PDB file of C-alpha atoms in Angstrom:
ATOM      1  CA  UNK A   1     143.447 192.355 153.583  1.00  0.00           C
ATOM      2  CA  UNK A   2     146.762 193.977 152.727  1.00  0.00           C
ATOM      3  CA  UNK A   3     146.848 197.227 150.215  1.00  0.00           C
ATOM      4  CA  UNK A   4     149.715 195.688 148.093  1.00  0.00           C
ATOM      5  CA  UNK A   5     147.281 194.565 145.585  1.00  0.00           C
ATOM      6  CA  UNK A   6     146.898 190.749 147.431  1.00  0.00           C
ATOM      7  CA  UNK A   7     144.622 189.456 149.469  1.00  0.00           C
ATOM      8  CA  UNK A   8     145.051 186.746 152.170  1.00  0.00           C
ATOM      9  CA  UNK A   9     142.536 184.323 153.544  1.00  0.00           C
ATOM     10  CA  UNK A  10     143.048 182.789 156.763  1.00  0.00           C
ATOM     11  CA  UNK A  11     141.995 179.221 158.327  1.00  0.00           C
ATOM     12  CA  UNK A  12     142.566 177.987 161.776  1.00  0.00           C
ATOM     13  CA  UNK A  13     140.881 174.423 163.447  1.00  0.00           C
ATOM     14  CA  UNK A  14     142.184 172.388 166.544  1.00  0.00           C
ATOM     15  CA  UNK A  15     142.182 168.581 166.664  1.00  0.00           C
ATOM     16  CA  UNK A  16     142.178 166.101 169.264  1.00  0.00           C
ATOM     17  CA  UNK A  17     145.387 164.415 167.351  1.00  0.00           C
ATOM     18  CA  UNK A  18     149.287 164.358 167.978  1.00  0.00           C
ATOM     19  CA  UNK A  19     150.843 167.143 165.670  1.00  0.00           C
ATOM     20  CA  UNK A  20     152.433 164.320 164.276  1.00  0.00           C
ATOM     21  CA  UNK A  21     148.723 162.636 163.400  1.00  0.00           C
ATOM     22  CA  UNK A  22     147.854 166.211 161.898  1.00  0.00           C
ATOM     23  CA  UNK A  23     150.807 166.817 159.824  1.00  0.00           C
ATOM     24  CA  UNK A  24     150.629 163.294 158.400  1.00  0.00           C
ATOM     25  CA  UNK A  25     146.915 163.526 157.325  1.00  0.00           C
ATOM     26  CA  UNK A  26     148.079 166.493 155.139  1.00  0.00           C
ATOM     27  CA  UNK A  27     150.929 165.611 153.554  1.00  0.00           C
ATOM     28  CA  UNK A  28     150.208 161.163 153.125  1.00  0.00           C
ATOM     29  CA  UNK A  29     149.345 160.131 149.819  1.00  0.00           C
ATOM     30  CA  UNK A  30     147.034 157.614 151.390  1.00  0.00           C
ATOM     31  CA  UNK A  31     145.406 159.638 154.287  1.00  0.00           C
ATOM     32  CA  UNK A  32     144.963 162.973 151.609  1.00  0.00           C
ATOM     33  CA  UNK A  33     142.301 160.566 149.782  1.00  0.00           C
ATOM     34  CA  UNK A  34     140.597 159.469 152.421  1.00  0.00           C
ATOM     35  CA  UNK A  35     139.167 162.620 153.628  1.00  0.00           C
ATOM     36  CA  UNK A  36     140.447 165.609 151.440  1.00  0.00           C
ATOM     37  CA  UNK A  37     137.461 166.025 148.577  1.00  0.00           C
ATOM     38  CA  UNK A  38     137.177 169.976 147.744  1.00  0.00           C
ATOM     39  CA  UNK A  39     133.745 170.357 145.541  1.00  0.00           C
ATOM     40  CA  UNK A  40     132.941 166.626 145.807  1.00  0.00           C
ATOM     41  CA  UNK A  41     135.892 165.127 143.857  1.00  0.00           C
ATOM     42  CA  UNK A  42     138.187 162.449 144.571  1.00  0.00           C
ATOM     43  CA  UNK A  43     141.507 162.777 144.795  1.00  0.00           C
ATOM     44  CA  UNK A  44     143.323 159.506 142.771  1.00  0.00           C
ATOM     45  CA  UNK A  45     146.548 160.763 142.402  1.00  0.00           C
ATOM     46  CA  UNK A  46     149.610 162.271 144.646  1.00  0.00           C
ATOM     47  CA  UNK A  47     152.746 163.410 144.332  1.00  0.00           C
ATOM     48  CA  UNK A  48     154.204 165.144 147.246  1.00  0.00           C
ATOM     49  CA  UNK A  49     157.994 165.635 147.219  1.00  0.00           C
ATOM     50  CA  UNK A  50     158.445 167.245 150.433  1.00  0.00           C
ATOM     51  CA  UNK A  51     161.470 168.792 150.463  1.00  0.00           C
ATOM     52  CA  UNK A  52     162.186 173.163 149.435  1.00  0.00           C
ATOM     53  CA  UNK A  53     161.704 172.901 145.688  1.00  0.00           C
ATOM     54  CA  UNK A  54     159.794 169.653 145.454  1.00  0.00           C
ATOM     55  CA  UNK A  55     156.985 169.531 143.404  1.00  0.00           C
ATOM     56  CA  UNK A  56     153.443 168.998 144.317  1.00  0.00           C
ATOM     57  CA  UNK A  57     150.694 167.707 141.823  1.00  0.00           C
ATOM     58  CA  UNK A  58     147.214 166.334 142.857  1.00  0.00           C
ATOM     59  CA  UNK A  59     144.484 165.308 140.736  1.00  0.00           C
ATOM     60  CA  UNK A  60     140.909 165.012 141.039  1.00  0.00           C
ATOM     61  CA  UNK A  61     137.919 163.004 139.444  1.00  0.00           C
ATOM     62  CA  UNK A  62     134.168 163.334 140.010  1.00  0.00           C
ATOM     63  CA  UNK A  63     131.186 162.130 138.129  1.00  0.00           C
ATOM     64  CA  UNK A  64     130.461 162.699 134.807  1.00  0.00           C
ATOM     65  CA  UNK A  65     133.994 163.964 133.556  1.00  0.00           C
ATOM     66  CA  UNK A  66     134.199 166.737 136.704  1.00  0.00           C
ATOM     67  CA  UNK A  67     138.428 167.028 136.921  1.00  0.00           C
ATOM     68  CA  UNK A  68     140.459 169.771 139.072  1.00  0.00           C
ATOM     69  CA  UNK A  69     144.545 170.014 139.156  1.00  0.00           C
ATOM     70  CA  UNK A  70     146.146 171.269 142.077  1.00  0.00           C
ATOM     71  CA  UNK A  71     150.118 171.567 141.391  1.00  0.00           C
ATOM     72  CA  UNK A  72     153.081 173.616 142.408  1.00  0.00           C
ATOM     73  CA  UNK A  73     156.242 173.457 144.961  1.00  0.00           C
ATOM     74  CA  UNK A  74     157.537 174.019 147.986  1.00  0.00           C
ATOM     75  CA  UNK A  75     159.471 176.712 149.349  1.00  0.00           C
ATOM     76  CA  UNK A  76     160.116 176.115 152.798  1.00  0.00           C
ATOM     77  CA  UNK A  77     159.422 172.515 154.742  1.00  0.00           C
ATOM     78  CA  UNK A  78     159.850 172.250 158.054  1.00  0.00           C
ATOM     79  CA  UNK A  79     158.165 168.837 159.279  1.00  0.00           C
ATOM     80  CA  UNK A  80     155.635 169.113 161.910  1.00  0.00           C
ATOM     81  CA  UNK A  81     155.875 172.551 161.608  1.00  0.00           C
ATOM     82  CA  UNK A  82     155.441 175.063 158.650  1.00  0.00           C
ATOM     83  CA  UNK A  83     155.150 174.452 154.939  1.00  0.00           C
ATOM     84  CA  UNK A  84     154.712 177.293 152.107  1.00  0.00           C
ATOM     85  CA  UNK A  85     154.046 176.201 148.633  1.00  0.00           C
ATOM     86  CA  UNK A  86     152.879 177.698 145.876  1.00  0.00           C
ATOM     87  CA  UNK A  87     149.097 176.200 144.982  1.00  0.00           C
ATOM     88  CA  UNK A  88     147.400 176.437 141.143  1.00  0.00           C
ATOM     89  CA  UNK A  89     144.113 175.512 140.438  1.00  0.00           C
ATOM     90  CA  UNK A  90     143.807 173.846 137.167  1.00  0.00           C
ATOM     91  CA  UNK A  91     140.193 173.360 136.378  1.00  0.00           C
ATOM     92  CA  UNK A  92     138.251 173.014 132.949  1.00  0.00           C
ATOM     93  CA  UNK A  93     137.265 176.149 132.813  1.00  0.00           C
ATOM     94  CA  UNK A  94     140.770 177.801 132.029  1.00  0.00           C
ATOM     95  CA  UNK A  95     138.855 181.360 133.379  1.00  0.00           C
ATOM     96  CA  UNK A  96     138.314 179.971 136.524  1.00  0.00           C
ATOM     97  CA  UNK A  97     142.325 178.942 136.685  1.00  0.00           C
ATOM     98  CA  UNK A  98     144.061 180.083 139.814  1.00  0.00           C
ATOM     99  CA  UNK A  99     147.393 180.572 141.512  1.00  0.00           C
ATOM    100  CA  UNK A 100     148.226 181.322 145.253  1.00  0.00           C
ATOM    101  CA  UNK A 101     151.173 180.728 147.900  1.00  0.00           C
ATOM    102  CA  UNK A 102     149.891 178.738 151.132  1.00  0.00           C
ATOM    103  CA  UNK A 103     151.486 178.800 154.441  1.00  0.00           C
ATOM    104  CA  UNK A 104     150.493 176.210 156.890  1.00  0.00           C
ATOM    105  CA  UNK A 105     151.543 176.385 160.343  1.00  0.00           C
ATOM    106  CA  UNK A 106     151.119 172.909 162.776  1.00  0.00           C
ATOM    107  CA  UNK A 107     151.214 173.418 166.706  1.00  0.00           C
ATOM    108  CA  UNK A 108     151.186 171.180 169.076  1.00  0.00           C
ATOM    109  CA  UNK A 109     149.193 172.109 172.485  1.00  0.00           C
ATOM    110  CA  UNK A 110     148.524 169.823 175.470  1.00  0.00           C
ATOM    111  CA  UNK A 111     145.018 169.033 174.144  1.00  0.00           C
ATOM    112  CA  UNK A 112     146.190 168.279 170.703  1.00  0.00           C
ATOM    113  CA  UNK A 113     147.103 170.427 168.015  1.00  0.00           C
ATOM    114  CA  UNK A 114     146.039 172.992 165.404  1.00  0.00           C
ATOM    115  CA  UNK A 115     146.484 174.166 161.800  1.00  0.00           C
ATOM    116  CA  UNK A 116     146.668 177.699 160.552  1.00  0.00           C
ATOM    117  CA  UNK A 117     146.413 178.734 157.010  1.00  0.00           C
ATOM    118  CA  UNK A 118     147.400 181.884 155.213  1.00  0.00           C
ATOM    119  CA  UNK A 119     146.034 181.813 151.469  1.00  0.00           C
ATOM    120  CA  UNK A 120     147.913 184.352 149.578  1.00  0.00           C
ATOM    121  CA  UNK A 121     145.735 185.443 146.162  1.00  0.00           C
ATOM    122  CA  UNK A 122     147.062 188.923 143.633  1.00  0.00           C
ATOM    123  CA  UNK A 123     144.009 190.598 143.830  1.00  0.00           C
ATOM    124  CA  UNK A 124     144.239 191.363 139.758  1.00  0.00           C
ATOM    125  CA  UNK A 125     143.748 187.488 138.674  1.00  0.00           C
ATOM    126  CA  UNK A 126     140.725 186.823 137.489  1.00  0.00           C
ATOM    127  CA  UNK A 127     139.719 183.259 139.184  1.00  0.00           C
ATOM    128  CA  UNK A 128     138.028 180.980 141.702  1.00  0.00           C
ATOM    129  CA  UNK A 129     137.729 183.215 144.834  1.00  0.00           C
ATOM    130  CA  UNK A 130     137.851 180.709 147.573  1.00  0.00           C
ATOM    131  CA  UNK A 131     135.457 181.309 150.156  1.00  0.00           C
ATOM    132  CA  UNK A 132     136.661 180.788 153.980  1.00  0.00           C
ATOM    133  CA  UNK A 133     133.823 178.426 154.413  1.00  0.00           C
ATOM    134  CA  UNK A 134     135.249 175.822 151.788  1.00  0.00           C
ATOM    135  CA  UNK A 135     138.319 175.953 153.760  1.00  0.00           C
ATOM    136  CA  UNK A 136     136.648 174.927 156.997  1.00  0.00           C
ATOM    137  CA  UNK A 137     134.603 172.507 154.998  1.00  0.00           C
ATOM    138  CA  UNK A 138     137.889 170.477 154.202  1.00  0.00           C
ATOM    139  CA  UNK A 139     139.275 171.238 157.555  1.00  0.00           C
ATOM    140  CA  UNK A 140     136.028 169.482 159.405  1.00  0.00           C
ATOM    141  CA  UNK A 141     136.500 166.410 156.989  1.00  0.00           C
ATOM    142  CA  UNK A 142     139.920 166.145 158.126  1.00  0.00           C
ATOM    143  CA  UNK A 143     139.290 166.496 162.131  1.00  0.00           C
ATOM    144  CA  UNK A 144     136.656 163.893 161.299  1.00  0.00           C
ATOM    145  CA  UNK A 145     139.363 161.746 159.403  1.00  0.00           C
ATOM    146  CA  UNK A 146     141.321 162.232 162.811  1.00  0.00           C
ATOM    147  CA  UNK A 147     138.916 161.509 165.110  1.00  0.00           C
ATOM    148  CA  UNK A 148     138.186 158.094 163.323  1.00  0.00           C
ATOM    149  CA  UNK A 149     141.875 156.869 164.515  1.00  0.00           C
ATOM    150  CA  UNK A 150     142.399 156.026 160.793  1.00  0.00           C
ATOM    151  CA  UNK A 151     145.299 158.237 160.501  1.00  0.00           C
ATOM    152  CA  UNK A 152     146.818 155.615 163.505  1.00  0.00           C
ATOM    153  CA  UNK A 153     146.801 152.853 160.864  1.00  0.00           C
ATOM    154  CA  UNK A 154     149.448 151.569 158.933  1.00  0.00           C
ATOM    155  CA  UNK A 155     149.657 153.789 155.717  1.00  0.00           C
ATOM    156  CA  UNK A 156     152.735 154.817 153.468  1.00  0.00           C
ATOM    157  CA  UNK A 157     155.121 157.435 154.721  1.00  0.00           C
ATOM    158  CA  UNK A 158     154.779 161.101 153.631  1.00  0.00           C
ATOM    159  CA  UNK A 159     156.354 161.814 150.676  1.00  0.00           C
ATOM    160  CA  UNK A 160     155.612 158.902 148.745  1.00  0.00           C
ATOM    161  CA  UNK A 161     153.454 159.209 145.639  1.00  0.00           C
ATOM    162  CA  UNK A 162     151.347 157.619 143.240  1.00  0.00           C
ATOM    163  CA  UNK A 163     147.915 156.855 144.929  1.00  0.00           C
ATOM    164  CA  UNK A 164     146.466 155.899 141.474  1.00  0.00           C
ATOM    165  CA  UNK A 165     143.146 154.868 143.076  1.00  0.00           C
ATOM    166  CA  UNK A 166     140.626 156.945 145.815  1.00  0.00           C
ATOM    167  CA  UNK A 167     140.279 154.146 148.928  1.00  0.00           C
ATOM    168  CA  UNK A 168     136.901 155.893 149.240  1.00  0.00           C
ATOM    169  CA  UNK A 169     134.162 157.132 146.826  1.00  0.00           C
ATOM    170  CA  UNK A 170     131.983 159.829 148.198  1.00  0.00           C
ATOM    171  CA  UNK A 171     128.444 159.472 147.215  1.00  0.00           C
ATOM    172  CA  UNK A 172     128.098 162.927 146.671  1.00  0.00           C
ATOM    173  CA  UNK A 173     131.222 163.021 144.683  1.00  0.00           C
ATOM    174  CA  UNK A 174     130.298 165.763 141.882  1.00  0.00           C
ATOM    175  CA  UNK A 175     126.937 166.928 140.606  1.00  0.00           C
ATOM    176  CA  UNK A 176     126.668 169.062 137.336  1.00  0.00           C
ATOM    177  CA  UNK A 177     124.727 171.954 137.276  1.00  0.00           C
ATOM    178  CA  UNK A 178     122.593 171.983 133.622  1.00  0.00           C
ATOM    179  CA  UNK A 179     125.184 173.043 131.408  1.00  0.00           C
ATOM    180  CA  UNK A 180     127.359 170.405 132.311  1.00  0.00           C
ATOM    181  CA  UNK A 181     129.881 172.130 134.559  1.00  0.00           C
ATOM    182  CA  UNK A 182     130.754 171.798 138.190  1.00  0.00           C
ATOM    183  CA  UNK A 183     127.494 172.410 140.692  1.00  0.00           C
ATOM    184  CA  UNK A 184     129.618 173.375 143.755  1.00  0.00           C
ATOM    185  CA  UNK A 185     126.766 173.528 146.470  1.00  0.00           C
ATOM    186  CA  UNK A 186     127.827 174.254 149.878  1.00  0.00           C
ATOM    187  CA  UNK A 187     131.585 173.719 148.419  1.00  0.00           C
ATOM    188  CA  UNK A 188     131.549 176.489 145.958  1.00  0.00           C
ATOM    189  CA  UNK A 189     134.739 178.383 146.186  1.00  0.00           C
ATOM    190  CA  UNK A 190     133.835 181.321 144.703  1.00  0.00           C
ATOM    191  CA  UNK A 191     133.417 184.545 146.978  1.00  0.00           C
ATOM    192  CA  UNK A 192     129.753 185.997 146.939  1.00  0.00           C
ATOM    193  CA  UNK A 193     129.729 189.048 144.847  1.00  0.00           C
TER     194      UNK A 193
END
């Protein structure tokens, strides 16, 4: 925690996959919605213009109307290496909205590679407090994604954008809790009080 009024949360995994492999899974159009499915959803749309100021939007469908955002730019890309963006939840629920800056750090070691993640939040929004858990949630799908060999197959280069259809659907893909808004299970972002 830092006493500047912001908070950081961090995330680290290794992979048995090329840094190459790695950094490809998270910035490909293609590979993203294959494994990348915070709270259930599907991701059906990209754009990823990876280059300092290029904008980022990703959007994200479940069951029964369940939608999330995710949209801002980057500020510093250095393939295979380090990207920071900025990162906005846009869900429904406009209290639930959120904003933070991401770094993401990709090494490459002689057993594979890793990612690190620094989550940036202002401590005075009043939003989604992601939990570190969701974080290695995602980040098991994706070494699973890896481990598969998909990310070896043909797919579009990074960069490119408009994935206007999921490849996969995941069977869990969104339950509603009674009043009709997001049940988040295991995936729920929000910090324990």
């Amino acid at each position: 925690m830092e006493s500047n009024g912001q908070s950081t949360l961090h995330a680290n995994k290794t992979f048995q996959a090329p840094v190459e492999a790695l950094y490809k899974a998270w910035t490909d159009a293609e590979q993203l919605t294959q494994w990348w499915k915070p709270m259930g959803l599907t991701l059906i749309q990209v754009e990823n213009e990876m280059r300092e100021g290029g904008k980022i939007a990703y959007q994200f469908e479940g069951q029964e109307g369940t939608s999330l955002k995710i949209d801002g730019s980057y500020q510093e890309v250095e393939p295979h290496k380090r990207l920071v963006y900025t990162w906005n939840w846009q869900l429904p629920d406009e209290k639930l909205n959120s904003a933070y800056k991401l770094e993401v750090l990709f090494e490459s070691s002689d057993s594979g590679s890793s990612i690190s993640i620094s989550q940036l939040e202002d401590e005075q929004q009043e939003s989604l407090k992601p939990k570190a858990s969701a974080w290695d949630e995602e980040l098991s799908k994706l070494a699973s994604f890896l481990e598969s060999g998909h990310w070896n197959d043909d797919a579009p280069q990074q960069g490119q954008s408009g994935v206007s259809n999921a490849q996969q659907q995941d069977a869990s893909s969104s339950a509603m809790d009674q009043e009709g808004k997001p049940d988040y299970g295991s995936q729920n972002p929000v910090q324990d009080q």
